[in-house]
Amino acid sequence: MGPDVPLLNDYKQEFFLKRFPQTLLGGPRFRLGYCAPPYIYVNQIILFLTPWLWGGVGTLLYQLGVMQDLCTAALSGGLMFVTALALQMTNLYAKQKTVTVERMQIQNTLTDEDEFEFSSCVGSETVKFIIPGKKYIINTVFHSLLAGVLCGLGTWYLLPNRITLLYSNIGGTVVIFVFGWVTMCIGEYSLIINTATETATFQALDTYEITALMRPFYIFVFIAVDLAHRFAVNTPILEQTNQILHILFLFLPFLWAMGILPPLDALFLWGMEQLLEFGLGGSPMSSNTKLLVMFLISAGTAIASYFIPSPLGVILFMTGFGFILSLNLSEIGFAFKHAMISHLASSKAKNAHRALRLQFGWRELIFYVTVLAFALTEASLLHQFAGSSSSSQGRPQAIASYILILLLVMMWILREIQRVYLFGVFRNPFYPKDVRTVAVFMEKQRRLMKVGVVRRILLTLVSPFAMIAFLSLDHSLQNLHSVSVSIGFTRMFRMVWQNTENALLDMVVVSAAQMLVANPDLWWNRSLDTGIKLLLVGLLRDRLLQFLSKLHFAMAILLTSWTEKKQRRRSSAALIALNVAFFPVLLALVAVSALLSSPLLPLFTLPVFLVGFPRPLRSWPGPAGGAACVCSDTVYYRQLVPGLAAALQAALAAGGLGLSLPGSHYLCRFQDRLMWILVLEKGFTYCGVNIKGLELQETSCHAAEAHRVDEIFEMAFEHQEHTRILSPNPHFGHILTPCTVVPVRLYSDARNVLSGIIDSHENLKHLKDDFVKVLVWMLVQYCYKKSKTWESPGSANRNKQESFPENQHSGAVKGCRALREEDSFSVDTVGDWTDDSDIFDFEPGGRTRDRKDAGHLGLTPKVHLSIPGSTETQSQDFLQEMSPEDKLNRTVVLGLPAVDKGKQPEVLPRVEFSCSYSELLSIPEEWRTAPVPSSKVSEMRQRFPEEWYHFVLSQLDFFHLQEKPSSLLTELMEDKALKELYILGVLSCCFGLFGLDNAMPAPRHVFRAYTGGIPWSAGLDWLTGKPELFQLALKAFRYTFKLMLDKASLGPVENFRELVNYLEGYESDWYIGLVSDLEWQQAVLQEKPYLFSLGHDPSMGIYTGRVLTLQELLVQVGKLNAEAVRGQWANLSWELLYATNDDEERYSIQAHPALLRNLTVQAADPPLGYPVYSSQLLQLPLF
């Protein structure tokens, strides 16, 4: 796909050109795409200007001095309320009329799907088209009332006299009045007439009609500031703000159309997240419910601290609750809940609780209580010390500042030397070189692991107590506290635990500023206490880092649009020139985006940048792990995620992944697997992450970007032997920066071409003989395991008598008739006829099929009728009352002579065992009834591996038998009847899989036998009628095929002991089957050490073998530019939810190796993205 693929196809372009004007004007549809009557447009214009009409009436009366401003607002609002309610009632009447009188309309399939037929100016179709109405009655009333209030307050807001008092300019008053009412009409139309589709869309569905409230809400915000200015006295700041907002009010339609202002749900979630993080010292949460609960608790804590009269009490309260709220409260509550259940419920709940104790138990509880006690003690003692030593008021805090600076430097150094690149730029000389195996890596990593332990102790214990000392010694806490003190210090006493590294950086910056700027008359030192200083520094730090990250993202798009040849479009040169010419505008957009903490949206991922609307850091409305595109590849991610989470836990604690904050994104790579990791929340000694797995079937775009990822990781981890010390990162500037490798227990995937093995005559020649040996071993093991349910031959006989209460010959009912050596024809041979057979030709009696009785007590075999024209009575009740002879005589086969079946069906002779214990190993009777000629039985007796059979029997121990003779194994080996049964059983399976032909099987037949897709034959039909035996035979054949591969690669089997070892290994450590089998997925989840599958590529005509090996291997981890991910996800949301550009070959989903655009789209939450796996929130303990 070339770079000049259309951004939107022709249909979507037409659709977008119709939708965008509707969004800009708030809902009127003036571009329909077909010819509509003029009154459709006239009606919409009248309804659009109705709020201005009622507001103009009120304004005119006020300007003429007839009414006061309040009465004017009430009049305009009342008229608008009545009008809105009348319009909604009209819509309800039109709907009711349409339902009552249904018109039969003939739809023209050649017209557009959104074309309507209008009959009159006020017809029901016209009303429903212009005024779609509300889904809920309560919204009909509420929105109408809100429209009236909005019109009344808007009239008051845009009174000309009021505007003149603000600006003292008649021209400015006219402009604001005119365009201000345009904004009001847009908001009213969207609320009450027809809600426009917003470019700022957060939820895919608007279930509760919240979108209609978005534009009125922002109008109310502007009016609220004006009302505050009206009733406030002598507040210059409010007057200036009101003047600015009156001008900004005119640009609200532009802000709505460009999608800069967020929808209400995203606005409130984003606002709570920002206040929780920067105002209350908390962390973003993984779900909306947790965010709301934590915000309310944190806000209540800050408010409560204001009303505590004692400074010491405030210190203890802030320290205690700051520590408690930084813990993983949801996990603690969950563990406590199950702990209570385990004492009251059954043992099942107890077993479920044991797994939870791994993350939170008595050890963690004691640790937390101890840390809390020490923190409270330290804070109280230092606060008392600071209050008593008034002479040297700032000296103890200065000492604490130097300690903090030292800790910050040590923490940065210890964190950076854990990564492969120092600050992402220079190669780390301390990092292990050329790490390819776990053993070598762990040996070289040993020193860095010790450094990681030191860093973990400094981060978890030393740094928080040092920061508590700095805060407790602050003089702001000695006096009666204010609101600013409560907010600032409540935030910091929590942040020292919740986000220790950033809190340490903020305190060092504030301490350095106090040391460098010692003038007490400066605004920084005079007007701000330490808590507010730390809040401002923390906010500035976050916005500055966002600005740099967004600028990096913008430059990457700008440069790669020309340097990457496949991204070079005809418009690239013009877009680059515009960005260079208006570079200050680009910087302003990046700055506004960083200030709002909203994504920088590259339109269609081109260098055309917009400010996306603010939204939560996780970018999506639903909880983590809510959905995924589950397929057969999902099982591999389900298996590796627990091990990957444990490895990430160690890497995060040691600092190997850099500064990991909520909103950080990581990419892990191993062979064909790509794991996308998003940090959702973080606190004291825990981190919450979501792990997604991307598809394994690589498309061309996926493969191109995955190849670039492999190249980056290989340069970082596998080709370091020839690099210089502190050599630069060759891929610096890419959005992916390698961090480290982590050992994970997972499956390595090896695929081999089997040419020269599966088609080797030497291998195929021994295949049947090996199959007989494997099948003998399989049957003996099956019967031996089954015998463990019997304690003795007596009990075995009793069990058999319970199962077969008839005489000794009743077991023959399940068998087929004895083979006939003479040529004859019977009804039983009908099933053997094929399309190529002549109906008048007789078939040999050897092709008779087995006949199975419907039940254990039946006396006649079932008659198969498959020749067209044959009939049979269908009355089951009548047939049950008939004798067997009458049933047979009622069967009529056209064109065939009647055959006398006899009064007694043929049965198998009773087997006489020479050893009484042989019944324990006897195969089921129905397994020895294959319709094979006696000559084949004699042939099998000669081929039967008697020595192997004896060796297999000699390996049995029979420990489960309480009383057994010492010569038991010898007697079993000498029992010829038992051996005869196994000969018949093996022959039956060979007959089903290979037929009666002794020829060497072809590779195609081997593949079909392995997959269970053998063409139909009489033997296979008999074998599939015994499902348990068929599964044993299929399993034995797959073991045989695997044995053939092992012999070809490792050499021949020397003795029987080695062969048994092979088979026992297959049984215990291998799953040998097909990738499509359900058992394959179960084996992966059960972590079988090895899995093998046989495949065939019909296009190349080759057979392939796939081996999965479970072992501990190194997974490469890199950190992604979080703002690049958020920006591409913002464009994806706009492009699919607003522009509905779901074309699978659209430009914005094509491969972009520098931005990993295709992989980023895959990693988005469904329905916009399509990860094959998405975990629930994983809580990783970090201590």
Short mmCIF file of N, CA, C and O in Angstrom, two decimals, residues 848-886:
data_model
loop_
_atom_site.label_atom_id
_atom_site.label_comp_id
_atom_site.label_asym_id
_atom_site.label_seq_id
_atom_site.Cartn_x
_atom_site.Cartn_y
_atom_site.Cartn_z
N THR A 848 -18.44 -57.26 5.04
CA THR A 848 -19.57 -57.00 5.93
C THR A 848 -19.16 -56.08 7.04
O THR A 848 -18.05 -56.16 7.56
N ARG A 849 -20.06 -55.26 7.40
CA ARG A 849 -19.78 -54.26 8.44
C ARG A 849 -20.24 -54.78 9.79
O ARG A 849 -21.08 -55.65 9.89
N ASP A 850 -19.69 -54.20 10.79
CA ASP A 850 -20.11 -54.56 12.15
C ASP A 850 -21.48 -53.99 12.40
O ASP A 850 -21.88 -52.98 11.85
N ARG A 851 -22.21 -54.70 13.24
CA ARG A 851 -23.56 -54.26 13.57
C ARG A 851 -23.68 -54.15 15.08
O ARG A 851 -23.44 -55.11 15.80
N LYS A 852 -24.06 -52.98 15.51
CA LYS A 852 -24.10 -52.73 16.95
C LYS A 852 -25.53 -52.72 17.42
O LYS A 852 -26.42 -52.15 16.80
N ASP A 853 -25.74 -53.36 18.55
CA ASP A 853 -27.08 -53.40 19.13
C ASP A 853 -27.40 -52.06 19.79
O ASP A 853 -26.54 -51.34 20.25
N ALA A 854 -28.66 -51.73 19.84
CA ALA A 854 -29.06 -50.46 20.44
C ALA A 854 -28.90 -50.46 21.94
O ALA A 854 -28.80 -49.43 22.55
N GLY A 855 -28.92 -51.61 22.58
CA GLY A 855 -28.77 -51.69 24.03
C GLY A 855 -28.12 -52.97 24.41
O GLY A 855 -27.91 -53.87 23.62
N HIS A 856 -27.79 -53.09 25.71
CA HIS A 856 -27.09 -54.27 26.19
C HIS A 856 -27.99 -55.51 26.16
O HIS A 856 -27.51 -56.64 26.09
N LEU A 857 -29.30 -55.35 26.24
CA LEU A 857 -30.18 -56.50 26.35
C LEU A 857 -30.80 -56.90 25.01
O LEU A 857 -31.62 -57.81 24.97
N GLY A 858 -30.47 -56.20 23.91
CA GLY A 858 -31.05 -56.55 22.62
C GLY A 858 -30.57 -57.89 22.12
O GLY A 858 -29.46 -58.31 22.38
N LEU A 859 -31.39 -58.59 21.33
CA LEU A 859 -31.03 -59.91 20.84
C LEU A 859 -30.75 -59.93 19.35
O LEU A 859 -30.29 -60.93 18.84
N THR A 860 -31.08 -58.84 18.65
CA THR A 860 -30.84 -58.82 17.21
C THR A 860 -29.95 -57.66 16.86
O THR A 860 -30.07 -56.58 17.43
N PRO A 861 -29.07 -57.89 15.94
CA PRO A 861 -28.23 -56.78 15.51
C PRO A 861 -29.02 -55.77 14.70
O PRO A 861 -30.03 -56.09 14.10
N LYS A 862 -28.50 -54.55 14.69
CA LYS A 862 -29.16 -53.48 13.96
C LYS A 862 -28.96 -53.67 12.46
O LYS A 862 -27.88 -54.00 12.01
N VAL A 863 -30.02 -53.45 11.69
CA VAL A 863 -29.96 -53.62 10.25
C VAL A 863 -29.70 -52.26 9.61
O VAL A 863 -30.38 -51.29 9.91
N HIS A 864 -28.69 -52.19 8.75
CA HIS A 864 -28.35 -50.94 8.08
C HIS A 864 -28.99 -50.96 6.70
O HIS A 864 -28.78 -51.87 5.92
N LEU A 865 -29.78 -49.96 6.42
CA LEU A 865 -30.44 -49.83 5.13
C LEU A 865 -30.00 -48.52 4.50
O LEU A 865 -30.36 -47.46 4.96
N SER A 866 -29.19 -48.59 3.46
CA SER A 866 -28.73 -47.35 2.84
C SER A 866 -28.96 -47.32 1.34
O SER A 866 -28.66 -46.35 0.69
N ILE A 867 -29.50 -48.42 0.76
CA ILE A 867 -29.76 -48.42 -0.67
C ILE A 867 -31.07 -47.66 -0.91
O ILE A 867 -32.06 -47.89 -0.23
N PRO A 868 -31.08 -46.73 -1.85
CA PRO A 868 -32.32 -46.01 -2.14
C PRO A 868 -33.42 -46.97 -2.54
O PRO A 868 -33.22 -47.90 -3.30
N GLY A 869 -34.61 -46.71 -2.01
CA GLY A 869 -35.76 -47.55 -2.31
C GLY A 869 -36.12 -48.49 -1.21
O GLY A 869 -37.22 -49.05 -1.21
N SER A 870 -35.23 -48.72 -0.24
CA SER A 870 -35.55 -49.60 0.87
C SER A 870 -36.39 -48.84 1.88
O SER A 870 -36.27 -47.63 2.04
N THR A 871 -37.28 -49.58 2.55
CA THR A 871 -38.18 -48.95 3.52
C THR A 871 -38.14 -49.72 4.81
O THR A 871 -37.74 -50.88 4.86
N GLU A 872 -38.59 -49.02 5.86
CA GLU A 872 -38.63 -49.66 7.17
C GLU A 872 -39.74 -49.02 7.98
O GLU A 872 -39.97 -47.81 7.90
N THR A 873 -40.46 -49.82 8.75
CA THR A 873 -41.54 -49.31 9.57
C THR A 873 -40.98 -48.38 10.65
O THR A 873 -39.98 -48.68 11.28
N GLN A 874 -41.64 -47.23 10.88
CA GLN A 874 -41.12 -46.21 11.78
C GLN A 874 -41.77 -46.24 13.15
O GLN A 874 -41.38 -45.48 14.01
N SER A 875 -42.78 -47.10 13.37
CA SER A 875 -43.45 -47.13 14.67
C SER A 875 -42.58 -47.87 15.67
O SER A 875 -42.47 -49.09 15.65
N GLN A 876 -41.97 -47.11 16.59
CA GLN A 876 -41.05 -47.72 17.55
C GLN A 876 -41.82 -48.53 18.59
O GLN A 876 -41.38 -49.59 19.02
N ASP A 877 -42.98 -48.04 19.02
CA ASP A 877 -43.74 -48.78 20.02
C ASP A 877 -44.17 -50.14 19.48
O ASP A 877 -44.14 -51.16 20.17
N PHE A 878 -44.58 -50.15 18.21
CA PHE A 878 -45.01 -51.41 17.62
C PHE A 878 -43.85 -52.36 17.46
O PHE A 878 -43.97 -53.56 17.70
N LEU A 879 -42.70 -51.83 17.08
CA LEU A 879 -41.54 -52.68 16.88
C LEU A 879 -41.06 -53.28 18.18
O LEU A 879 -40.55 -54.41 18.22
N GLN A 880 -41.22 -52.55 19.28
CA GLN A 880 -40.77 -53.09 20.54
C GLN A 880 -41.62 -54.28 20.98
O GLN A 880 -41.16 -55.16 21.71
N GLU A 881 -42.88 -54.34 20.54
CA GLU A 881 -43.74 -55.45 20.92
C GLU A 881 -43.55 -56.66 20.01
O GLU A 881 -44.03 -57.75 20.30
N MET A 882 -42.85 -56.51 18.91
CA MET A 882 -42.68 -57.61 17.97
C MET A 882 -41.51 -58.47 18.39
O MET A 882 -40.59 -58.03 19.08
N SER A 883 -41.54 -59.69 17.92
CA SER A 883 -40.42 -60.61 18.15
C SER A 883 -39.29 -60.26 17.21
O SER A 883 -39.49 -59.60 16.18
N PRO A 884 -38.08 -60.70 17.51
CA PRO A 884 -36.95 -60.41 16.60
C PRO A 884 -37.18 -60.94 15.20
O PRO A 884 -36.79 -60.31 14.22
N GLU A 885 -37.83 -62.14 15.11
CA GLU A 885 -38.05 -62.68 13.77
C GLU A 885 -39.00 -61.78 12.97
O GLU A 885 -38.80 -61.53 11.78
N ASP A 886 -40.07 -61.30 13.66
CA ASP A 886 -41.04 -60.46 12.95
C ASP A 886 -40.41 -59.13 12.52
O ASP A 886 -40.72 -58.60 11.46
#
